Coordinates of C-alpha atoms and ligand atoms in Angstrom, one line a residue:
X24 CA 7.0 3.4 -4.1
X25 CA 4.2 5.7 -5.2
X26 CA 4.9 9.6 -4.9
X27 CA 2.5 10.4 -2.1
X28 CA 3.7 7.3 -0.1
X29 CA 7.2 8.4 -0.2
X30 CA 6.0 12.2 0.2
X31 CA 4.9 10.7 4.0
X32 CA 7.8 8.5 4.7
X33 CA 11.2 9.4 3.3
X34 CA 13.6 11.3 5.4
X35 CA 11.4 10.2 8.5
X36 CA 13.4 7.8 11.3
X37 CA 11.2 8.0 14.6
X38 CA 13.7 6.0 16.5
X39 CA 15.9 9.6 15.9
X40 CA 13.9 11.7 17.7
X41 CA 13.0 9.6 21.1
X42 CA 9.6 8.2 18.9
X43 CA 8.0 11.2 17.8
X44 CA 6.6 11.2 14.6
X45 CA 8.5 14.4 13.6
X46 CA 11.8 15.9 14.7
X47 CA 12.5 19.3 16.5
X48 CA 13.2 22.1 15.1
X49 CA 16.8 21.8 15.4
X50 CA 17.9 25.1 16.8
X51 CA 21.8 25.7 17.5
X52 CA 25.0 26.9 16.5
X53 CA 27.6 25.1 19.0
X54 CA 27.7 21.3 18.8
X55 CA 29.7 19.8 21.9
X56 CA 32.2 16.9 21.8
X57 CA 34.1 15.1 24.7
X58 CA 36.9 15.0 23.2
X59 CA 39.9 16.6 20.9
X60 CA 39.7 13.5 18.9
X61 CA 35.3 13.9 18.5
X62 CA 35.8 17.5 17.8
X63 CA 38.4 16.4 14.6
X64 CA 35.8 13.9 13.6
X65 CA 32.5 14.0 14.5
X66 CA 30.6 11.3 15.3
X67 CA 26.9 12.2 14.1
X68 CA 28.7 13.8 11.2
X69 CA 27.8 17.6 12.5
X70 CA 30.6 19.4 14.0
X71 CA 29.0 23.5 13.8
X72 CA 25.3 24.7 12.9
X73 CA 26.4 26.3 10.0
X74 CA 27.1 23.3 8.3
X75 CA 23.9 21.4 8.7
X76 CA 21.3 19.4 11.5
X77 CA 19.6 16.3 11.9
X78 CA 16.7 18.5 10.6
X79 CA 18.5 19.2 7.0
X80 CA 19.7 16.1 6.8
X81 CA 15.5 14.6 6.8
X82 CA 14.6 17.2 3.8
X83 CA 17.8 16.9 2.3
X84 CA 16.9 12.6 2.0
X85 CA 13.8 13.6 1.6
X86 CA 14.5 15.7 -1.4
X87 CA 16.9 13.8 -3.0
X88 CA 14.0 10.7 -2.7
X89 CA 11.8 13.0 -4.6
X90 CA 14.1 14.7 -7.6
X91 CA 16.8 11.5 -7.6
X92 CA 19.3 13.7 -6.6
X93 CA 22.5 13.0 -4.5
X94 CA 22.8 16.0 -3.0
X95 CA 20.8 18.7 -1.4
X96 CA 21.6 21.9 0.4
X97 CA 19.5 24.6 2.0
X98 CA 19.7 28.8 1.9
X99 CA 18.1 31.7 3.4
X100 CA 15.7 31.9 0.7
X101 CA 14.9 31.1 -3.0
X102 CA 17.2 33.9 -4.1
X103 CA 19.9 33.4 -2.7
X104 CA 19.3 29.1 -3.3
X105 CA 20.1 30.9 -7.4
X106 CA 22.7 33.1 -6.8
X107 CA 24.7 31.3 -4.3
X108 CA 24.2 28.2 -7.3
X109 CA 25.6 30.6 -9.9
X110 CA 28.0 31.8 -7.9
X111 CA 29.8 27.9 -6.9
X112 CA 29.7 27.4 -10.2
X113 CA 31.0 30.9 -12.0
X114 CA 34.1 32.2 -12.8
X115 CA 35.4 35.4 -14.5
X116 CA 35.6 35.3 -18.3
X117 CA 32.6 32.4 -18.3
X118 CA 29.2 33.0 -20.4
X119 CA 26.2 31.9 -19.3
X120 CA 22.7 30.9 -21.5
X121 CA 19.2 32.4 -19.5
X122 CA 16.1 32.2 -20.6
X123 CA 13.8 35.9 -21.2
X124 CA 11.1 34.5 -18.9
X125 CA 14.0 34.2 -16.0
X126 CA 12.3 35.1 -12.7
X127 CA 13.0 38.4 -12.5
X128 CA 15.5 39.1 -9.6
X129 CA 17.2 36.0 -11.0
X130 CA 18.5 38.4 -14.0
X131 CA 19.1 41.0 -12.2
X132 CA 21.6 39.6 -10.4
X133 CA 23.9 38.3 -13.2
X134 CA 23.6 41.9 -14.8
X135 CA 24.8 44.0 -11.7
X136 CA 26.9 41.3 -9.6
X137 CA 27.8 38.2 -12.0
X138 CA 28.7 40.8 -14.5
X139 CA 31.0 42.7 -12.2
X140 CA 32.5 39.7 -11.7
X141 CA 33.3 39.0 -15.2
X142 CA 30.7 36.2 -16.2
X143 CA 28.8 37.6 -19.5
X144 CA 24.8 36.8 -19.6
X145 CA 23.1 36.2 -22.6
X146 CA 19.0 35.7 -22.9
X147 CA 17.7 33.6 -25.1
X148 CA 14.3 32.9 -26.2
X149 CA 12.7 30.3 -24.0
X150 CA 10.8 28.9 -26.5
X151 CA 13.0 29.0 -29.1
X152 CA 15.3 25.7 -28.6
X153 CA 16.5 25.6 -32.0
X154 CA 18.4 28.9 -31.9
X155 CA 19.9 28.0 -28.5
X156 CA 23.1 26.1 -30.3
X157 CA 23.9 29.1 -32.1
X158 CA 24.5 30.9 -29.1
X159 CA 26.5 28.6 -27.5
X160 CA 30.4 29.7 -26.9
X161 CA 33.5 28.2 -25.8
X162 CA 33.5 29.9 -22.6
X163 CA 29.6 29.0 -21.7
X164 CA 29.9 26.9 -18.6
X165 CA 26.0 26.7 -17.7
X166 CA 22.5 27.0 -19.6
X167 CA 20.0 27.9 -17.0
X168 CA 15.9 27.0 -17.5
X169 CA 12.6 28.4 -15.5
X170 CA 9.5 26.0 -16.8
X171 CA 7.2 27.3 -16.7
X172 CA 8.8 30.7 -17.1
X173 CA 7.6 33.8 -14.2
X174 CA 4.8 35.8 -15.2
X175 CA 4.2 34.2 -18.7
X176 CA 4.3 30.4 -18.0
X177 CA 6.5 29.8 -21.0
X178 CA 7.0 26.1 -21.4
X179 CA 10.9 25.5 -22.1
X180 CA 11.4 21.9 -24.2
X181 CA 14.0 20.8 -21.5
X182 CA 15.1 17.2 -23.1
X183 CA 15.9 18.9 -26.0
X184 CA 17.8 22.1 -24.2
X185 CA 19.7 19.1 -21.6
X186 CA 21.3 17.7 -25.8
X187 CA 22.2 20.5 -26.3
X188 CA 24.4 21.1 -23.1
X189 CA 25.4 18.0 -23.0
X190 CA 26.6 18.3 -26.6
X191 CA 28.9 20.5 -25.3
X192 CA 29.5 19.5 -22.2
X193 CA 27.9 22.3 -20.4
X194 CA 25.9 22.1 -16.9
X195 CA 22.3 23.1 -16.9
X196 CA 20.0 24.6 -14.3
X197 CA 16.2 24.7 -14.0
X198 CA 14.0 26.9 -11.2
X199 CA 11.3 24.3 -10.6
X200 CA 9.6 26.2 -8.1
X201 CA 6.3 26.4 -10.3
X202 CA 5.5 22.6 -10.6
X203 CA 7.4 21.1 -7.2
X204 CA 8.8 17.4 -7.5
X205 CA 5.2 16.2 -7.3
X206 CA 4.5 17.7 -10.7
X207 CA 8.7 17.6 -12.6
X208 CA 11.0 15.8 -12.2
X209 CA 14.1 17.3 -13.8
X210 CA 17.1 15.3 -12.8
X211 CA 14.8 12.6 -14.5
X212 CA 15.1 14.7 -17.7
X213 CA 19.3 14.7 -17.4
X214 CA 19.3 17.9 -15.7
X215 CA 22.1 18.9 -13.2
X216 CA 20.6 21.2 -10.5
X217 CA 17.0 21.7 -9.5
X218 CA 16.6 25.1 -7.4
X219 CA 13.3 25.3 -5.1
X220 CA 12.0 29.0 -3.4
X221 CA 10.5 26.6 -0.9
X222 CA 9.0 29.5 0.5
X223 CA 6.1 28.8 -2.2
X224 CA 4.3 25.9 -2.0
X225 CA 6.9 22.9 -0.4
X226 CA 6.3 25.0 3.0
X227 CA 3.3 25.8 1.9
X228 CA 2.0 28.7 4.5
X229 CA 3.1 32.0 3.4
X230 CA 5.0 31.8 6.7
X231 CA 8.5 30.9 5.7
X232 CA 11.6 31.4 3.0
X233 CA 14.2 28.8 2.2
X234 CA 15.9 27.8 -0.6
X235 CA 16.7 24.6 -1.7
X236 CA 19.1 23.4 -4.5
X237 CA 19.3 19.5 -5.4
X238 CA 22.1 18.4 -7.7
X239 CA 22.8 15.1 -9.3
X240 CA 26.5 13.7 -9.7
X241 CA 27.7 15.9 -12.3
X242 CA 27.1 19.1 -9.8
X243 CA 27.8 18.2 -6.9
X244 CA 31.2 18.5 -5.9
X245 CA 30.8 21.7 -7.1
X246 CA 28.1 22.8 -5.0
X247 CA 29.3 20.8 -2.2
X248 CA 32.9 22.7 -2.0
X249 CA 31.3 26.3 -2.4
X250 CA 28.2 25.9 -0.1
X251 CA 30.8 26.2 2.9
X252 CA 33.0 28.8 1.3
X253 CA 29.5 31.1 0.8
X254 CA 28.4 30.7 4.2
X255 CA 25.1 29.7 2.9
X256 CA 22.8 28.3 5.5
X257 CA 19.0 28.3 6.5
X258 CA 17.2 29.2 9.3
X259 CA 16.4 26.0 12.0
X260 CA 12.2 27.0 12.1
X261 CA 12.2 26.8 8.3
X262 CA 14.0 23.2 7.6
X263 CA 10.8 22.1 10.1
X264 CA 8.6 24.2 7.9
X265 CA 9.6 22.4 4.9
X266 CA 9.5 18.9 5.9
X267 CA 6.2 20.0 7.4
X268 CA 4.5 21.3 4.3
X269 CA 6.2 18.6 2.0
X270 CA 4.3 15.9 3.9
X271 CA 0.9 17.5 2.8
X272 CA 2.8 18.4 -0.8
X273 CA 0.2 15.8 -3.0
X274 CA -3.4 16.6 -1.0
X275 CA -2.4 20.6 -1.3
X276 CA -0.8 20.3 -4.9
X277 CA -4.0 18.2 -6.4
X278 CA -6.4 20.8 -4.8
X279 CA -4.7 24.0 -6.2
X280 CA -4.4 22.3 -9.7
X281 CA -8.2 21.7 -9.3
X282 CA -9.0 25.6 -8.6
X283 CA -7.0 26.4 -11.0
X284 CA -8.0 24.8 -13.8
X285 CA -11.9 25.4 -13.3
X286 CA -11.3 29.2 -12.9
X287 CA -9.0 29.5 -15.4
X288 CA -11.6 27.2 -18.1
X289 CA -14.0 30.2 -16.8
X290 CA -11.8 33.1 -17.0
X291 CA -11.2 31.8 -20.8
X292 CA -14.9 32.6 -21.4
X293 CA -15.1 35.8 -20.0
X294 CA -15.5 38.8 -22.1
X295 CA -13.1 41.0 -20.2
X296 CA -10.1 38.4 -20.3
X297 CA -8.4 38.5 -23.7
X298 CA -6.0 35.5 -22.8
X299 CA -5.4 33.2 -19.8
X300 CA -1.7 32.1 -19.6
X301 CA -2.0 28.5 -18.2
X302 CA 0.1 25.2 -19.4
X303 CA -2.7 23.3 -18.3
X304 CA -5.1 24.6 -20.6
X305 CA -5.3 23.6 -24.5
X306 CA -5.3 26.5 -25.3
X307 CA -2.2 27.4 -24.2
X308 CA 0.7 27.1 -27.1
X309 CA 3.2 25.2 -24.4
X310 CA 0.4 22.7 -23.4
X311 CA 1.5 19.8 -25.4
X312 CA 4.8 20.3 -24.4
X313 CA 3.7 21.0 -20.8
X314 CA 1.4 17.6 -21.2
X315 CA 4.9 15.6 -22.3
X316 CA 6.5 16.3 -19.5
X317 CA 4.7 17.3 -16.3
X318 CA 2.7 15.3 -13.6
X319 CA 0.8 18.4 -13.3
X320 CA -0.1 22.1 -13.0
X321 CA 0.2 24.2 -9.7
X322 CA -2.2 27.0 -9.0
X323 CA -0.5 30.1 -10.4
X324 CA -1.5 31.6 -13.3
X325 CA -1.7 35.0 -15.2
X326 CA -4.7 36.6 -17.1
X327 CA -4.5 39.5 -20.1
X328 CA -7.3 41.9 -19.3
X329 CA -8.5 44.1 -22.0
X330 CA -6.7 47.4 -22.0
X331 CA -8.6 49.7 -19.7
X332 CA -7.6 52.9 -17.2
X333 CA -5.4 52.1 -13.8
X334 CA -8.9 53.2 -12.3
X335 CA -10.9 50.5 -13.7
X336 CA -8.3 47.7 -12.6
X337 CA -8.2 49.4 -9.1
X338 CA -12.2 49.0 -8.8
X339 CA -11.8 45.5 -10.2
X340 CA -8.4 44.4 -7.6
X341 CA -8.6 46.9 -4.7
X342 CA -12.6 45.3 -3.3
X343 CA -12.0 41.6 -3.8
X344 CA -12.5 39.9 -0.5
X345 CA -10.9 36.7 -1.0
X346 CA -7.6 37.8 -3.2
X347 CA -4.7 39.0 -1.1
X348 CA -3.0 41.6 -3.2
X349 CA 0.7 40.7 -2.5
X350 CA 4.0 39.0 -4.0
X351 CA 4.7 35.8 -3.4
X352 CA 2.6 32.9 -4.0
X353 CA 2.2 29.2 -2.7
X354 CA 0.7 29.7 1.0
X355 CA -3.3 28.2 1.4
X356 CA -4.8 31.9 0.2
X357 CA -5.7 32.9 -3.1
X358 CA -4.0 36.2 -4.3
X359 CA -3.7 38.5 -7.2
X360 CA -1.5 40.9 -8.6
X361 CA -0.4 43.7 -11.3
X362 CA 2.7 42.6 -13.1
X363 CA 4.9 44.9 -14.6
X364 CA 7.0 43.4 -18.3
X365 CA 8.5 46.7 -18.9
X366 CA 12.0 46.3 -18.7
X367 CA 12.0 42.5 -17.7
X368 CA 12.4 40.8 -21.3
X369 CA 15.0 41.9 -23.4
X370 CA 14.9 38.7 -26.2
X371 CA 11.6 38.2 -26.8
X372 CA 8.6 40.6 -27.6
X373 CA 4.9 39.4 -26.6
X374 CA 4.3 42.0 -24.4
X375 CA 0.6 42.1 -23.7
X376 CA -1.9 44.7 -24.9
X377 CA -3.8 44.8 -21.7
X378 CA -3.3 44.8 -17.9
X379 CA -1.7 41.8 -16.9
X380 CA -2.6 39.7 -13.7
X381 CA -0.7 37.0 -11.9
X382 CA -3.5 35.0 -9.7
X383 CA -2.4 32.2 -7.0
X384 CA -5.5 30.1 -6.8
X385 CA -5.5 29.1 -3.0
X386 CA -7.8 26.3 -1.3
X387 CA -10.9 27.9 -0.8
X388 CA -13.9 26.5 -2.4
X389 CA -13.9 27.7 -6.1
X390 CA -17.1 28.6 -6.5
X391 CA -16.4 31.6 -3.7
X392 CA -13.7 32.1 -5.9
X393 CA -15.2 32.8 -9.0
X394 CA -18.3 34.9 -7.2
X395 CA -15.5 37.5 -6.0
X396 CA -13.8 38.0 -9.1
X397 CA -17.6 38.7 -11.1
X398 CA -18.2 41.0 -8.6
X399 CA -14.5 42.3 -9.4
X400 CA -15.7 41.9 -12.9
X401 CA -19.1 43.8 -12.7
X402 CA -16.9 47.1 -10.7
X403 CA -14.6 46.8 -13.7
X404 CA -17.3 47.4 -16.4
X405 CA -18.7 49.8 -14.3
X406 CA -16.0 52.4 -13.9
X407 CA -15.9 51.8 -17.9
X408 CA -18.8 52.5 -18.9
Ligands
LIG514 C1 9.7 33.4 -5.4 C2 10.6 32.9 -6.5 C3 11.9 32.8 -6.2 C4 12.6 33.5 -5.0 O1 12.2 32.9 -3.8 P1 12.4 33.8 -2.5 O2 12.3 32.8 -1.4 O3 11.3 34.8 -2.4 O4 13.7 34.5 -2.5 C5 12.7 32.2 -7.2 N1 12.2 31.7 -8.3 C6 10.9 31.7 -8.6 C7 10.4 31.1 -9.8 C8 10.0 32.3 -7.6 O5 8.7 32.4 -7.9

């Protein structure tokens, strides 16, 4: 069956839940049995809250419809769904392949705690899939991906990356929080794990973080014997967040694709933009690649302004009515924000020569959209001139 048909009925067994159309929020942490022999062996399969509801189990099916997975586990946020990944799979003396464009709390956590550990990280160029062989060791037990990449929307080749660990037998790892099942499908592409900050767009709301980490054969025994050892577990009002906002995944996904593109086609003729960072758009040097392999763009995307003073920006961001300015991304509302690449590559070296701007485009009506940022526009050339 088609995506958005599967996106309203997978994971979804009315006669469950007493014929509601969805189930509870299951809340708990005690599960009772009537006997010594029920609490050995559980009959519904749940025997303490920790270790999952009838809740997880309808995203985890869900999920695992969506990405071809065979197994799916929940954390406390999108963080912790990465580090609680590297972690099962991790031991001292291992090396470990990340990409420059990593999401940044992603790195560093493998250079204070991994590396106090005794797992070595090395960045590699995201873009630059012939040189990843070379820096392949003995000891490197996982090649981790983010395509797009944060902040920079570099496009990683991931067929060509997946050879190359399975060349060597290696796992690999992609954040596909930017383009949601609806728009890649990595386990489709012979990659292991597939790691979700829900709290973006599969919720949907800005009101939730989860984490959510699918794995295909190769992982999941793995995964499956550390996710109890970790203690890793989400919260109840969340899993019903999720399965929630993934049933309206397709409807939301189509419309932020659609803001985004025509503001970002716009922002690409504006004078005060030197350079729109968006895999959608020709322009951009990982479209084709993007176009290879994606069902689609989401709505987050990053502008170059020309360099100007803090001031200027601050006239420009601080009045617009309809940007939040704010982290995170992935909720209804449009927002906007300074990003900061000092520090956060170490490989590669296109820093920008202007004020960079990540912009979620949100689900109001576009031409709104584009009236507050000329305004935002007009206050910028203003405090220039
Ligand atoms: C937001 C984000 C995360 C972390 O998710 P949280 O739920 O905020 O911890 C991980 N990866 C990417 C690409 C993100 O954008």
């Amino acid at each position: 069956m088609k995506f958005p048909t599967r996106l309203t009925h997978s994971g979804r067994d009315a006669a469950r839940q007493g014929g509601f159309v969805n189930p509870p929020a299951w809340r708990g942490s005690t599960i009772l049995f009537s006997s010594l022999a029920e609490l050995q062996n559980p009959p519904a399969g749940y025997g303490y809250g920790r270790g999952g509801s009838p809740g997880q189990t309808a995203l985890a099916d869900l999920m695992c419809d969506l990405e071809g997975g065979c197994y799916c586990k929940f954390t406390s946020c999108g963080l912790n769904a990465i580090t609680g990944t590297l972690l099962a799979l991790l031991k001292a003396g291992d090396h470990i392949l990340l990409p420059d464009c990593i999401f940044y709390p992603a790195r560093h956590f493998c250079d204070t705690v991994l590396a106090r550990l005794g797992v070595e990280s090395t960045y590699y160029d995201p873009c630059a899939t012939e040189t990843l062989a070379t820096l392949v060791r003995p000891e490197t037990r996982l090649i981790y991906t983010e395509s797009p990449g944060s902040d920079t929307f570099d496009i990683q080749d991931i067929p060509a990356i997946v050879k190359i660990a399975r060349a060597h037998d290696i796992l690999t790892i992609i954040d596909n929080t930017w383009a949601t099942p609806l728009f890649f499908r990595p386990l489709e592409h012979g990659v292991d794990i597939s790691i979700h900050a829900a709290t973006k767009y599969i919720t949907g709301h800005s009101d939730a973080l989860l984490g959510i980490v699918v794995a295909g054969e190769r992982a999941a025994g793995k995964l499956k014997a550390a996710q109890s050892a970790l203690g890793l577990c989400p919260g109840s009002e969340e899993i019903y967040s999720a399965l929630k906002g993934l049933r309206t995944l397709d409807i939301r996904m189509q419309k932020h694709q659609e803001n985004a593109l025509a503001l970002t086609s716009w922002l690409e003729t504006r004078p005060e933009v030197q350079k729109v960072l968006y895999p959608a758009l020709p322009s951009f040097e990982g479209h084709e690649l993007w176009k290879r392999d994606f069902h689609g763009a989401s709505g987050l995307f990053s502008i170059v302004l020309n360099p100007c003073s803090r001031e200027a920006l601050a006239a420009m961001v601080d009045n617009l009515d309809l940007f939040g300015i704010g982290w995170s991304w992935g909720g209804y509302e449009s927002l906007i924000v300074p990003l900061q690449t000092k520090g956060a590559r170490t490989v590669t070296d296109r820093k920008p020569d202007g004020p960079l701007l990540r912009i979620h485009a949100g689900l109001e009506d576009v031409e709104d959209l584009k009236a507050d940022l000329e305004k935002g526009f007009e206050r910028l050339n203003n405090s220039i001139s």
